GROMACS .gro file of C-alpha atoms in nm:
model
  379
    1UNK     CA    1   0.000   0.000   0.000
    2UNK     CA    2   0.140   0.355  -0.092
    3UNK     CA    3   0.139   0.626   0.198
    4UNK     CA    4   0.241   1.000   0.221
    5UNK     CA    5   0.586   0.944   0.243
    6UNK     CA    6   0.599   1.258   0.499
    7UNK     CA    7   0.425   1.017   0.771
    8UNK     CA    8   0.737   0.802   0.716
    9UNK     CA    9   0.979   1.062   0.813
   10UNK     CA   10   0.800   1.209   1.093
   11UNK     CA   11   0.673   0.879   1.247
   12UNK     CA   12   0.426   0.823   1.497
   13UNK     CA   13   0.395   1.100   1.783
   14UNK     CA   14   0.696   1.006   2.004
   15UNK     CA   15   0.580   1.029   2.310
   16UNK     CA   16   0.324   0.699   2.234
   17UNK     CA   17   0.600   0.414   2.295
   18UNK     CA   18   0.623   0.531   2.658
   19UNK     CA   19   0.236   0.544   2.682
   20UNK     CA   20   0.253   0.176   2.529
   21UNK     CA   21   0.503   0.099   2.799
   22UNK     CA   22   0.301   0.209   3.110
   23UNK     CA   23  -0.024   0.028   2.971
   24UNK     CA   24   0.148  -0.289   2.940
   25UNK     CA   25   0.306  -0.194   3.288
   26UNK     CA   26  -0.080  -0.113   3.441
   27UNK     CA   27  -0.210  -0.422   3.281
   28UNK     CA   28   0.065  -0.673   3.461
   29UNK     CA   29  -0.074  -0.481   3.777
   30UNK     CA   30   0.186  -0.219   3.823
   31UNK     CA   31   0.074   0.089   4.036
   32UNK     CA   32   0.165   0.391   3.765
   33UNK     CA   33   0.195   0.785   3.875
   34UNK     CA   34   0.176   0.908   3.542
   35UNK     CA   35   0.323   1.263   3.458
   36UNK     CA   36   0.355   1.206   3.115
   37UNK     CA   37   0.034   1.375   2.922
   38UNK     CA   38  -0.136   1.669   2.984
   39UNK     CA   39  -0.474   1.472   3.116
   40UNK     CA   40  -0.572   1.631   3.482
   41UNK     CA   41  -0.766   1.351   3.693
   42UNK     CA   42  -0.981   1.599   3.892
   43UNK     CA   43  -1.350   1.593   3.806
   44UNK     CA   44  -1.458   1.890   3.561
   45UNK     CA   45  -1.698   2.152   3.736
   46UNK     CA   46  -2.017   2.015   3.762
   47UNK     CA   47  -2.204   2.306   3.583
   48UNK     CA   48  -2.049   2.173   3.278
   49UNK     CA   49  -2.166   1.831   3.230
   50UNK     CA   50  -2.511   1.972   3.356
   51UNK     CA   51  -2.485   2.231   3.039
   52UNK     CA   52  -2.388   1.921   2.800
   53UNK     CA   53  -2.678   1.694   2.945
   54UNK     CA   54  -2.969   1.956   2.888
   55UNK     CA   55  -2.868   2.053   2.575
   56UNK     CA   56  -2.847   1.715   2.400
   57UNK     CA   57  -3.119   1.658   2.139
   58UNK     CA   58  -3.377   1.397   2.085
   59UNK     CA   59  -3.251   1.447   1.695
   60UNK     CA   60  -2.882   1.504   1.656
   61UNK     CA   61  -2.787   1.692   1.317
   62UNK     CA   62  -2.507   1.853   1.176
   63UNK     CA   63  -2.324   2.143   1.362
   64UNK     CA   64  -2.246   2.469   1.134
   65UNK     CA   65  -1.910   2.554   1.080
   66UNK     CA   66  -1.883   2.862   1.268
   67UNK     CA   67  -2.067   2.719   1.603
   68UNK     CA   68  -2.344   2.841   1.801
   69UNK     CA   69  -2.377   3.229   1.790
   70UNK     CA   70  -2.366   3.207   2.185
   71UNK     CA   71  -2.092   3.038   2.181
   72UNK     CA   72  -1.887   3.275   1.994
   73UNK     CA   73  -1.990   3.556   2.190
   74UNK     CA   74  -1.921   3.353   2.488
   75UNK     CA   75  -1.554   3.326   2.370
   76UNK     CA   76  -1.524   3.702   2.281
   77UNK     CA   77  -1.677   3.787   2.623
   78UNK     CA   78  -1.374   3.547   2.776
   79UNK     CA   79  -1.123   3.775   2.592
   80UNK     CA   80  -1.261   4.111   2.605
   81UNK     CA   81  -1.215   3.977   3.052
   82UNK     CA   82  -0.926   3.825   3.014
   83UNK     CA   83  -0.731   3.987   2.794
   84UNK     CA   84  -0.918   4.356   2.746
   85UNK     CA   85  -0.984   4.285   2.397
   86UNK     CA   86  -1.290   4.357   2.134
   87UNK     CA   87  -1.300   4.116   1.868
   88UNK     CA   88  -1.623   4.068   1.668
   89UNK     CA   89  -1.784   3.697   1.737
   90UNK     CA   90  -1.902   3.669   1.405
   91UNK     CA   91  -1.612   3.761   1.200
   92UNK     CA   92  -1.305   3.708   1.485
   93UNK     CA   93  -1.440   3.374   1.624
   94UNK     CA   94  -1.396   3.047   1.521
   95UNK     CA   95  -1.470   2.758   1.757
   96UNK     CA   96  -1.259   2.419   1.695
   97UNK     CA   97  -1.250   2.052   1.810
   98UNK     CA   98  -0.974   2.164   2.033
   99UNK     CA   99  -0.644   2.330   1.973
  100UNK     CA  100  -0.493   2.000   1.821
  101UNK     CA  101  -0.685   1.962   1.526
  102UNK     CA  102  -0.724   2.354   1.455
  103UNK     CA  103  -0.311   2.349   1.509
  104UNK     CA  104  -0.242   2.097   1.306
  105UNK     CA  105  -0.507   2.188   1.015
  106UNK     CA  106  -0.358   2.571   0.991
  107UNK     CA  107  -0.079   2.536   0.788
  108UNK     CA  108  -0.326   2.371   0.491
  109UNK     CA  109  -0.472   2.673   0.446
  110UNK     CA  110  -0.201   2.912   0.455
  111UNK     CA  111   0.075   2.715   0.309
  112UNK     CA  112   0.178   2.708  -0.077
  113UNK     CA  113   0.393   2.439  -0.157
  114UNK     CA  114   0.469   2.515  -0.525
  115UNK     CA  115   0.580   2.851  -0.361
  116UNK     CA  116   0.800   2.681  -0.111
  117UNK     CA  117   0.646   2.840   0.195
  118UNK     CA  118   0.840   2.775   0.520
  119UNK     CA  119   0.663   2.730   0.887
  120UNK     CA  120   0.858   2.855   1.189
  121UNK     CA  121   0.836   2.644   1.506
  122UNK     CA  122   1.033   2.667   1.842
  123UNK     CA  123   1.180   2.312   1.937
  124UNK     CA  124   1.179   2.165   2.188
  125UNK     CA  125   0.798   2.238   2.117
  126UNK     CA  126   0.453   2.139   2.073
  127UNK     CA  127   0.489   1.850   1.842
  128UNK     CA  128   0.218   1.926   1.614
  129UNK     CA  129   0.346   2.216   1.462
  130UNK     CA  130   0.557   2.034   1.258
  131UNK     CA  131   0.370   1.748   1.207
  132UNK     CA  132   0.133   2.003   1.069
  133UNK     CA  133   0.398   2.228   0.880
  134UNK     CA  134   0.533   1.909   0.688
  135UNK     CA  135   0.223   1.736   0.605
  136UNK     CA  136   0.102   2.083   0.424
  137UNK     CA  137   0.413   2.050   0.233
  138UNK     CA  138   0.566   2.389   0.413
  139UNK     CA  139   0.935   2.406   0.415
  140UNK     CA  140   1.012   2.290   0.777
  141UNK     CA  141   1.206   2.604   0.975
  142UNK     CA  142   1.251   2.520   1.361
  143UNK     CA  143   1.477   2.718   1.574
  144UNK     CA  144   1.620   2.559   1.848
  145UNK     CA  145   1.581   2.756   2.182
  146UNK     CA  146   1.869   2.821   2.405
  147UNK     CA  147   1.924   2.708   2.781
  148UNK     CA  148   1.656   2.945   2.892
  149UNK     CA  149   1.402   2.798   2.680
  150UNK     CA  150   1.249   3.149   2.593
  151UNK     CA  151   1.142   3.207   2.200
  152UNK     CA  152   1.247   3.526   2.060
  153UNK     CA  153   1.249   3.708   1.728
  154UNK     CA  154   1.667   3.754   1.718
  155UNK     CA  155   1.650   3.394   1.709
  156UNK     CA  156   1.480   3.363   1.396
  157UNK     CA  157   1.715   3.412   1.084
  158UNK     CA  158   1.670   3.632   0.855
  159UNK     CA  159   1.619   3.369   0.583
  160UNK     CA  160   1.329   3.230   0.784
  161UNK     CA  161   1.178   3.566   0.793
  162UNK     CA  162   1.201   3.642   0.445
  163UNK     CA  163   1.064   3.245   0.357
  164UNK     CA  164   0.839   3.184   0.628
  165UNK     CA  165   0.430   3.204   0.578
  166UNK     CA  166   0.372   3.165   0.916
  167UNK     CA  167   0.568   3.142   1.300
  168UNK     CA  168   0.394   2.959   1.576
  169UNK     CA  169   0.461   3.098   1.939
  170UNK     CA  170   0.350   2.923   2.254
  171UNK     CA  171   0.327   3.101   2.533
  172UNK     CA  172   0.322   2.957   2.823
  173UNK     CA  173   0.521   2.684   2.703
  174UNK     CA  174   0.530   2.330   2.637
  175UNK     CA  175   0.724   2.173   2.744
  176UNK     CA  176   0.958   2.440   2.898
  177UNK     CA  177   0.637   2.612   3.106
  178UNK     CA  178   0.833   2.976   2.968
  179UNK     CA  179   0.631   3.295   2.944
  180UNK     CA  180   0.673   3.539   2.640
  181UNK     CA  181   0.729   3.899   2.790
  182UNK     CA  182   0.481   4.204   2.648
  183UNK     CA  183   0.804   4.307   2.465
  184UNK     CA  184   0.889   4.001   2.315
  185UNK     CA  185   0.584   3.953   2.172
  186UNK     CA  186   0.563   4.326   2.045
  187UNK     CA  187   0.902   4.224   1.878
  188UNK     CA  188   0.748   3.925   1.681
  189UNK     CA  189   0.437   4.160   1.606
  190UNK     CA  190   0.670   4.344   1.438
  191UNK     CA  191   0.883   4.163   1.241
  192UNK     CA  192   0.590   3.949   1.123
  193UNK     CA  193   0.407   4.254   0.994
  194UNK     CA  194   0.722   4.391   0.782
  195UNK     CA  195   0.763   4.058   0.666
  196UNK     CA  196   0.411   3.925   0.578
  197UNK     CA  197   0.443   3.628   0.817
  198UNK     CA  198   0.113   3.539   0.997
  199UNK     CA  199   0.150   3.444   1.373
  200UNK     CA  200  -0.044   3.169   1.520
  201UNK     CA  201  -0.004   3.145   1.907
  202UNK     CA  202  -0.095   2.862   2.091
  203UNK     CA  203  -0.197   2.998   2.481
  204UNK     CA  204  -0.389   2.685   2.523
  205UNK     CA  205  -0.204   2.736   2.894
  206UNK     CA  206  -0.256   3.079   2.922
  207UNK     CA  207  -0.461   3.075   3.210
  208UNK     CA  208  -0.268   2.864   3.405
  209UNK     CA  209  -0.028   3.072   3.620
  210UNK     CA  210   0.098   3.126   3.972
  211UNK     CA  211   0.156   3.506   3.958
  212UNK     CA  212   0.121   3.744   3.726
  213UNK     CA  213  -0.115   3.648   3.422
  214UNK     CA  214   0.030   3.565   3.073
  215UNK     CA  215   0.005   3.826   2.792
  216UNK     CA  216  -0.169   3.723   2.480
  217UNK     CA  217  -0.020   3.840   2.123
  218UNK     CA  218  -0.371   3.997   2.107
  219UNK     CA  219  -0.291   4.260   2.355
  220UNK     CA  220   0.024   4.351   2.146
  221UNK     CA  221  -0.130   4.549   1.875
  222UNK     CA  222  -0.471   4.346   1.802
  223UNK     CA  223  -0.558   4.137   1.601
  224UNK     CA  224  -0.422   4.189   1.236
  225UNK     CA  225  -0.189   3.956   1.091
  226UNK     CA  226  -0.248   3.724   1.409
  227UNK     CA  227  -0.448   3.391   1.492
  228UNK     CA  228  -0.448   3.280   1.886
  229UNK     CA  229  -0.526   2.904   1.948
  230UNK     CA  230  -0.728   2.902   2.277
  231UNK     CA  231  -0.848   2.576   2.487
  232UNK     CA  232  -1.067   2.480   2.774
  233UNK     CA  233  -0.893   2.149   2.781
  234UNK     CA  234  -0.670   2.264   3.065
  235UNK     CA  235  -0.859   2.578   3.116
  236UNK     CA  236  -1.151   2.390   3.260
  237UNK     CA  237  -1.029   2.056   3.303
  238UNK     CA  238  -1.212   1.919   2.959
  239UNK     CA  239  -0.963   1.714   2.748
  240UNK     CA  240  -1.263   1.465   2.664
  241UNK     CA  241  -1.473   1.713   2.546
  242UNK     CA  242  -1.264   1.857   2.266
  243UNK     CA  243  -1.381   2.243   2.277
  244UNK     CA  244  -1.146   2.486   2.157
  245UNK     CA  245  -1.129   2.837   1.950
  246UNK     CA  246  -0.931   3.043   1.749
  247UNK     CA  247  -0.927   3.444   1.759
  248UNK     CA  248  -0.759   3.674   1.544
  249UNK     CA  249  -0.769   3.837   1.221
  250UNK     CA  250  -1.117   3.815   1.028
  251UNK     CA  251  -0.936   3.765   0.693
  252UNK     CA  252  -0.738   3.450   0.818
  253UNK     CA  253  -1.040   3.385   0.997
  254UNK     CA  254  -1.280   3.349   0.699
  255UNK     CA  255  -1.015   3.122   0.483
  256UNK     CA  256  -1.007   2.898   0.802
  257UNK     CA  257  -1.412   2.905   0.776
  258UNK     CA  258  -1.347   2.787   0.420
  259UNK     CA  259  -1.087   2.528   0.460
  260UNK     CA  260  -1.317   2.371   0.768
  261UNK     CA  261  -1.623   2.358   0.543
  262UNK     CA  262  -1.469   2.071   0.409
  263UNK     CA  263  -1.306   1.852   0.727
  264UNK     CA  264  -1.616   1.773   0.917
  265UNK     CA  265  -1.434   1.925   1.257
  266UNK     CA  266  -1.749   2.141   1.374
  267UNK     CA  267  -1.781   2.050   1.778
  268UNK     CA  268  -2.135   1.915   1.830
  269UNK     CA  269  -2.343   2.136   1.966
  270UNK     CA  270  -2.421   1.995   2.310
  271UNK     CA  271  -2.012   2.000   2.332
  272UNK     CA  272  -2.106   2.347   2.257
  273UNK     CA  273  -2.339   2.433   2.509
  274UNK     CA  274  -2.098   2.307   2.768
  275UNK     CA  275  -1.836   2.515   2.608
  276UNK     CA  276  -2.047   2.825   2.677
  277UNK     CA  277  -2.076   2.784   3.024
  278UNK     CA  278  -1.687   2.664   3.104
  279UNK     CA  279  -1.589   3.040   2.882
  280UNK     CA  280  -1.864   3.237   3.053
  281UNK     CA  281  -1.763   3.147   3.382
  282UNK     CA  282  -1.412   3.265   3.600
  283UNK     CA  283  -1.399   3.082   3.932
  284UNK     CA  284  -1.402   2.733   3.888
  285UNK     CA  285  -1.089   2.806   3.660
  286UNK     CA  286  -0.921   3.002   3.985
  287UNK     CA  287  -0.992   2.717   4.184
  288UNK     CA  288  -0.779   2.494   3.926
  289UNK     CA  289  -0.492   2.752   3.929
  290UNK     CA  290  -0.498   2.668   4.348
  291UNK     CA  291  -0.463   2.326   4.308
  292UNK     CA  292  -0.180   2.310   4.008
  293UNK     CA  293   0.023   2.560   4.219
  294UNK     CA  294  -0.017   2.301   4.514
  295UNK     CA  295   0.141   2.040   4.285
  296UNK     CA  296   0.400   2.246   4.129
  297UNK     CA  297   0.535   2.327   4.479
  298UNK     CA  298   0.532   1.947   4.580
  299UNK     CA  299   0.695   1.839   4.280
  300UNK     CA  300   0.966   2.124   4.235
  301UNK     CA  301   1.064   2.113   4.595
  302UNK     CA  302   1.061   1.717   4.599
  303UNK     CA  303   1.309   1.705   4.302
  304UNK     CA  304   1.553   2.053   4.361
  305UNK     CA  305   1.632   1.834   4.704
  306UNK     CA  306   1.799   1.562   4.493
  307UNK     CA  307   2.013   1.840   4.309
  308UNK     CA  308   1.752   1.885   3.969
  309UNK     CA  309   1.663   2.221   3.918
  310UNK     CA  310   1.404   2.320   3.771
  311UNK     CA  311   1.418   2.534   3.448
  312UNK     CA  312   1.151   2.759   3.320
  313UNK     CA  313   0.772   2.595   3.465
  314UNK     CA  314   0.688   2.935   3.546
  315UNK     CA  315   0.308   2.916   3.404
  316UNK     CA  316   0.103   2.645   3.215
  317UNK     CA  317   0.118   2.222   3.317
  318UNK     CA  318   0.425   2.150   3.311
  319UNK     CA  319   0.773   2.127   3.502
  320UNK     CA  320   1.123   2.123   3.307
  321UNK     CA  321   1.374   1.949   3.453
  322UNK     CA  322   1.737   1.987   3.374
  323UNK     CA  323   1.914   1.594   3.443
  324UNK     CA  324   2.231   1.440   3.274
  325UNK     CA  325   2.017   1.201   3.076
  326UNK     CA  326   1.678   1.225   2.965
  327UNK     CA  327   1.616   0.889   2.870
  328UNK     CA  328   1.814   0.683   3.113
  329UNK     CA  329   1.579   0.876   3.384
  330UNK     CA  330   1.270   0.821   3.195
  331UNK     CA  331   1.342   0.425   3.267
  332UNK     CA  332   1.441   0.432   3.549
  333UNK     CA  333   1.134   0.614   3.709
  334UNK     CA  334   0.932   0.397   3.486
  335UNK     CA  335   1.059   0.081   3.656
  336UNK     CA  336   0.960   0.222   4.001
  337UNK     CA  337   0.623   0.332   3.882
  338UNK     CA  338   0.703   0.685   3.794
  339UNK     CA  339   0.589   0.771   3.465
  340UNK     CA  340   0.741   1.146   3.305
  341UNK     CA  341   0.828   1.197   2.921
  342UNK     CA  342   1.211   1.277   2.806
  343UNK     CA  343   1.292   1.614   2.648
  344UNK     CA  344   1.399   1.497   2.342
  345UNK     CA  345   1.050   1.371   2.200
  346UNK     CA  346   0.943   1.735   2.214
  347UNK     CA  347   1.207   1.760   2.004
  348UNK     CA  348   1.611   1.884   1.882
  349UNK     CA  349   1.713   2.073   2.200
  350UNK     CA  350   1.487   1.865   2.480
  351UNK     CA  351   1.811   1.579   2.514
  352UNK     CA  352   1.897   1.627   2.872
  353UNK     CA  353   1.567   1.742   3.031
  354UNK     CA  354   1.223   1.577   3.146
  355UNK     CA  355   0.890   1.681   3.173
  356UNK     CA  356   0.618   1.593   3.423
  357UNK     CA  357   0.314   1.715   3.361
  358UNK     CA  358   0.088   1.838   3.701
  359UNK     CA  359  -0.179   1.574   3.644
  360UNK     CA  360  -0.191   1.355   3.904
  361UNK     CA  361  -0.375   1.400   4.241
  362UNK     CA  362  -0.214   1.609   4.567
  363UNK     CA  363  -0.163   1.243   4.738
  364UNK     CA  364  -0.005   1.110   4.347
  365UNK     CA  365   0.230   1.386   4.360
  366UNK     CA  366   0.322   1.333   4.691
  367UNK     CA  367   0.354   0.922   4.646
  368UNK     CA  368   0.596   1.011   4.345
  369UNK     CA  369   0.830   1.266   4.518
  370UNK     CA  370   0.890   0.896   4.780
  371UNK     CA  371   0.918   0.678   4.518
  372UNK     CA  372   1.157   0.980   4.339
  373UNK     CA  373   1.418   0.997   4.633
  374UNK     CA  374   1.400   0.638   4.652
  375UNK     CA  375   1.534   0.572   4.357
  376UNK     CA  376   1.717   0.872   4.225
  377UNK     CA  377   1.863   0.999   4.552
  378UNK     CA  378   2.172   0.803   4.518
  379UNK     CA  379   2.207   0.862   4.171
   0.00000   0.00000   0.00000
């Protein structure tokens, strides 16, 4: 059988052979702490489900394209809160299956091949840009970050610039939990403008901070020339649900209407009606920020006693840990039950760093940080 020969050189997402591992480990009857996806265990606000129950239909039928009008005013009410921002909900809006699909799908309708349009990407990263990028047929462009992890404009070339048809920025970040500054971002805003490069920001973690809250690229200068992926996945503690949006420029906006007319990716609408609650509503997601600062401190404290420190993992899921090798660690927390992802399956640049994602429970994170000095403290 013939296949896109671009699945054969990126392979299957990396990160699945560990995931095999721990399932096989789980179904020999191994106790498991898993760190290693971004899946938080604690029930989603009850409000939520209650939203999705009433609102599904004796007759299901097919969702529009563009959502629920309540829904996308939902979302613009969330930004015009969150971020001080007025962006129109029926030009600006666009709700999505999630950020994965609506990351990945991007590139196919911005991309020209026969053009050779590149696609900028920070690595370590977000897999899926590049997944994305190269299955569009984009000229792949990643920029490796340096030992503080942060993305910015210097550190794309000048070639890239002049080549590149869009830049992806993540902010906070996986898997390096790094925060763009205001002036960073303005920085980016302006080289993409002189150079005709749209930016596409991920801040599916953007609400997920111990301090001071992140900046979005959409309080840098608006909206033109810029598309920001947004999630309730983490948000509001609804992976399953698969309720996302994207907010940005109304031009990039309507070719992404035109592309999805055709993929079938329109969230149900009960999905929807849950969505409009979860974005219309601010406390339960405070209450979430309460408990993933409890973890982070149990889990940063528990490891910088053994001598790791702890890079970046100042907002978002995850901690970034700096060890001697990524892999060897991986394996051997795995064979005491431990389960946390090695840098370099995020990518060139990740060798030499894990990441553990703040999903388990209080008493999970506090099991792991015992079975962690047990069997890395005399490393």
């Amino acid at each position: 059988m013939r296949v896109n020969p671009v699945l054969d050189q990126i392979g299957s997402h990396a990160i699945t052979a560990i995931h095999d591992r721990a399932r096989h480990l789980r179904a020999a009857g191994r106790p498991l702490v898993d760190f290693s996806i971004g899946d938080p265990r604690e029930p989603t606000a009850p409000f939520i489900p209650e939203a999705l129950k009433k609102a599904v239909p004796r007759v299901s039928q097919y969702p529009t394209v563009m959502g629920l009008p309540a829904l996308r005013r939902a979302i613009a009410g969330y930004a015009g809160r969150r971020f001080g921002v007025e962006v129109d909900p029926d030009t600006q809006v666009l709700p999505t299956t999630g950020s994965k699909e609506s990351i990945f799908s991007t590139a196919l309708a911005f991309v020209d091949r026969d053009a050779g349009d590149g696609v900028v990407w920070p690595t370590p990263g977000y897999p899926i840009y590049e997944r994305g990028a190269r299955l569009a047929g984009a000229v792949p462009l990643p920029v490796r970050l340096q030992g503080d992890f942060r993305f910015r404009a210097s550190d794309v070339p000048d070639r890239s610039w002049e080549q590149a048809r869009m830049l992806w920025l993540n902010s906070p970040h996986n898997p390096a939990g790094v925060v763009s500054s205001r002036g960073e971002l303005a920085r980016f805003r302006e080289r993409g403008q002189s150079h005709e490069v749209l930016l596409c920001s991920d801040e599916c973690y953007v609400d997920l901070y111990d301090h001071d809250p992140p900046v979005s690229l959409l309080e840098v200068g608006g909206t033109e020339g810029v598309l920001v992926y947004l999630s309730l996945s983490k948000r509001s503690g609804m992976t399953g649900y698969r309720s996302g949006a994207i907010v940005g420029d109304e031009r990039a906006i309507a070719v992404l209407r035109s592309l999805r007319t055709g993929t079938g990716t329109a969230p149900p609408e009960f999905t929807q009606a849950a969505a409009i609650a979860a974005w219309n509503d601010d406390d339960h997601v405070e209450q979430r920020r309460t408990l993933f600062r409890h973890k982070r401190e149990i889990i940063s404290r528990g490891f910088a006693a053994l001598g790791y420190p702890m890079i970046g993992s100042e907002a978002g899921l995850y901690i970034w840990l700096k060890v001697e090798d990524d892999v060897a660690i991986t394996e051997r927390l795995l064979e005491h039950g431990v389960v946390v992802s090695p840098g370099r399956v995020f990518g060139p640049g990740g060798e030499g760093h894990i990441r553990l994602a703040l999903v388990p429970t209080l008493d999970e994170c506090e099991q792991a940080i015992d079975v962690v000095r047990t069997c890395l403290g005399s490393a």
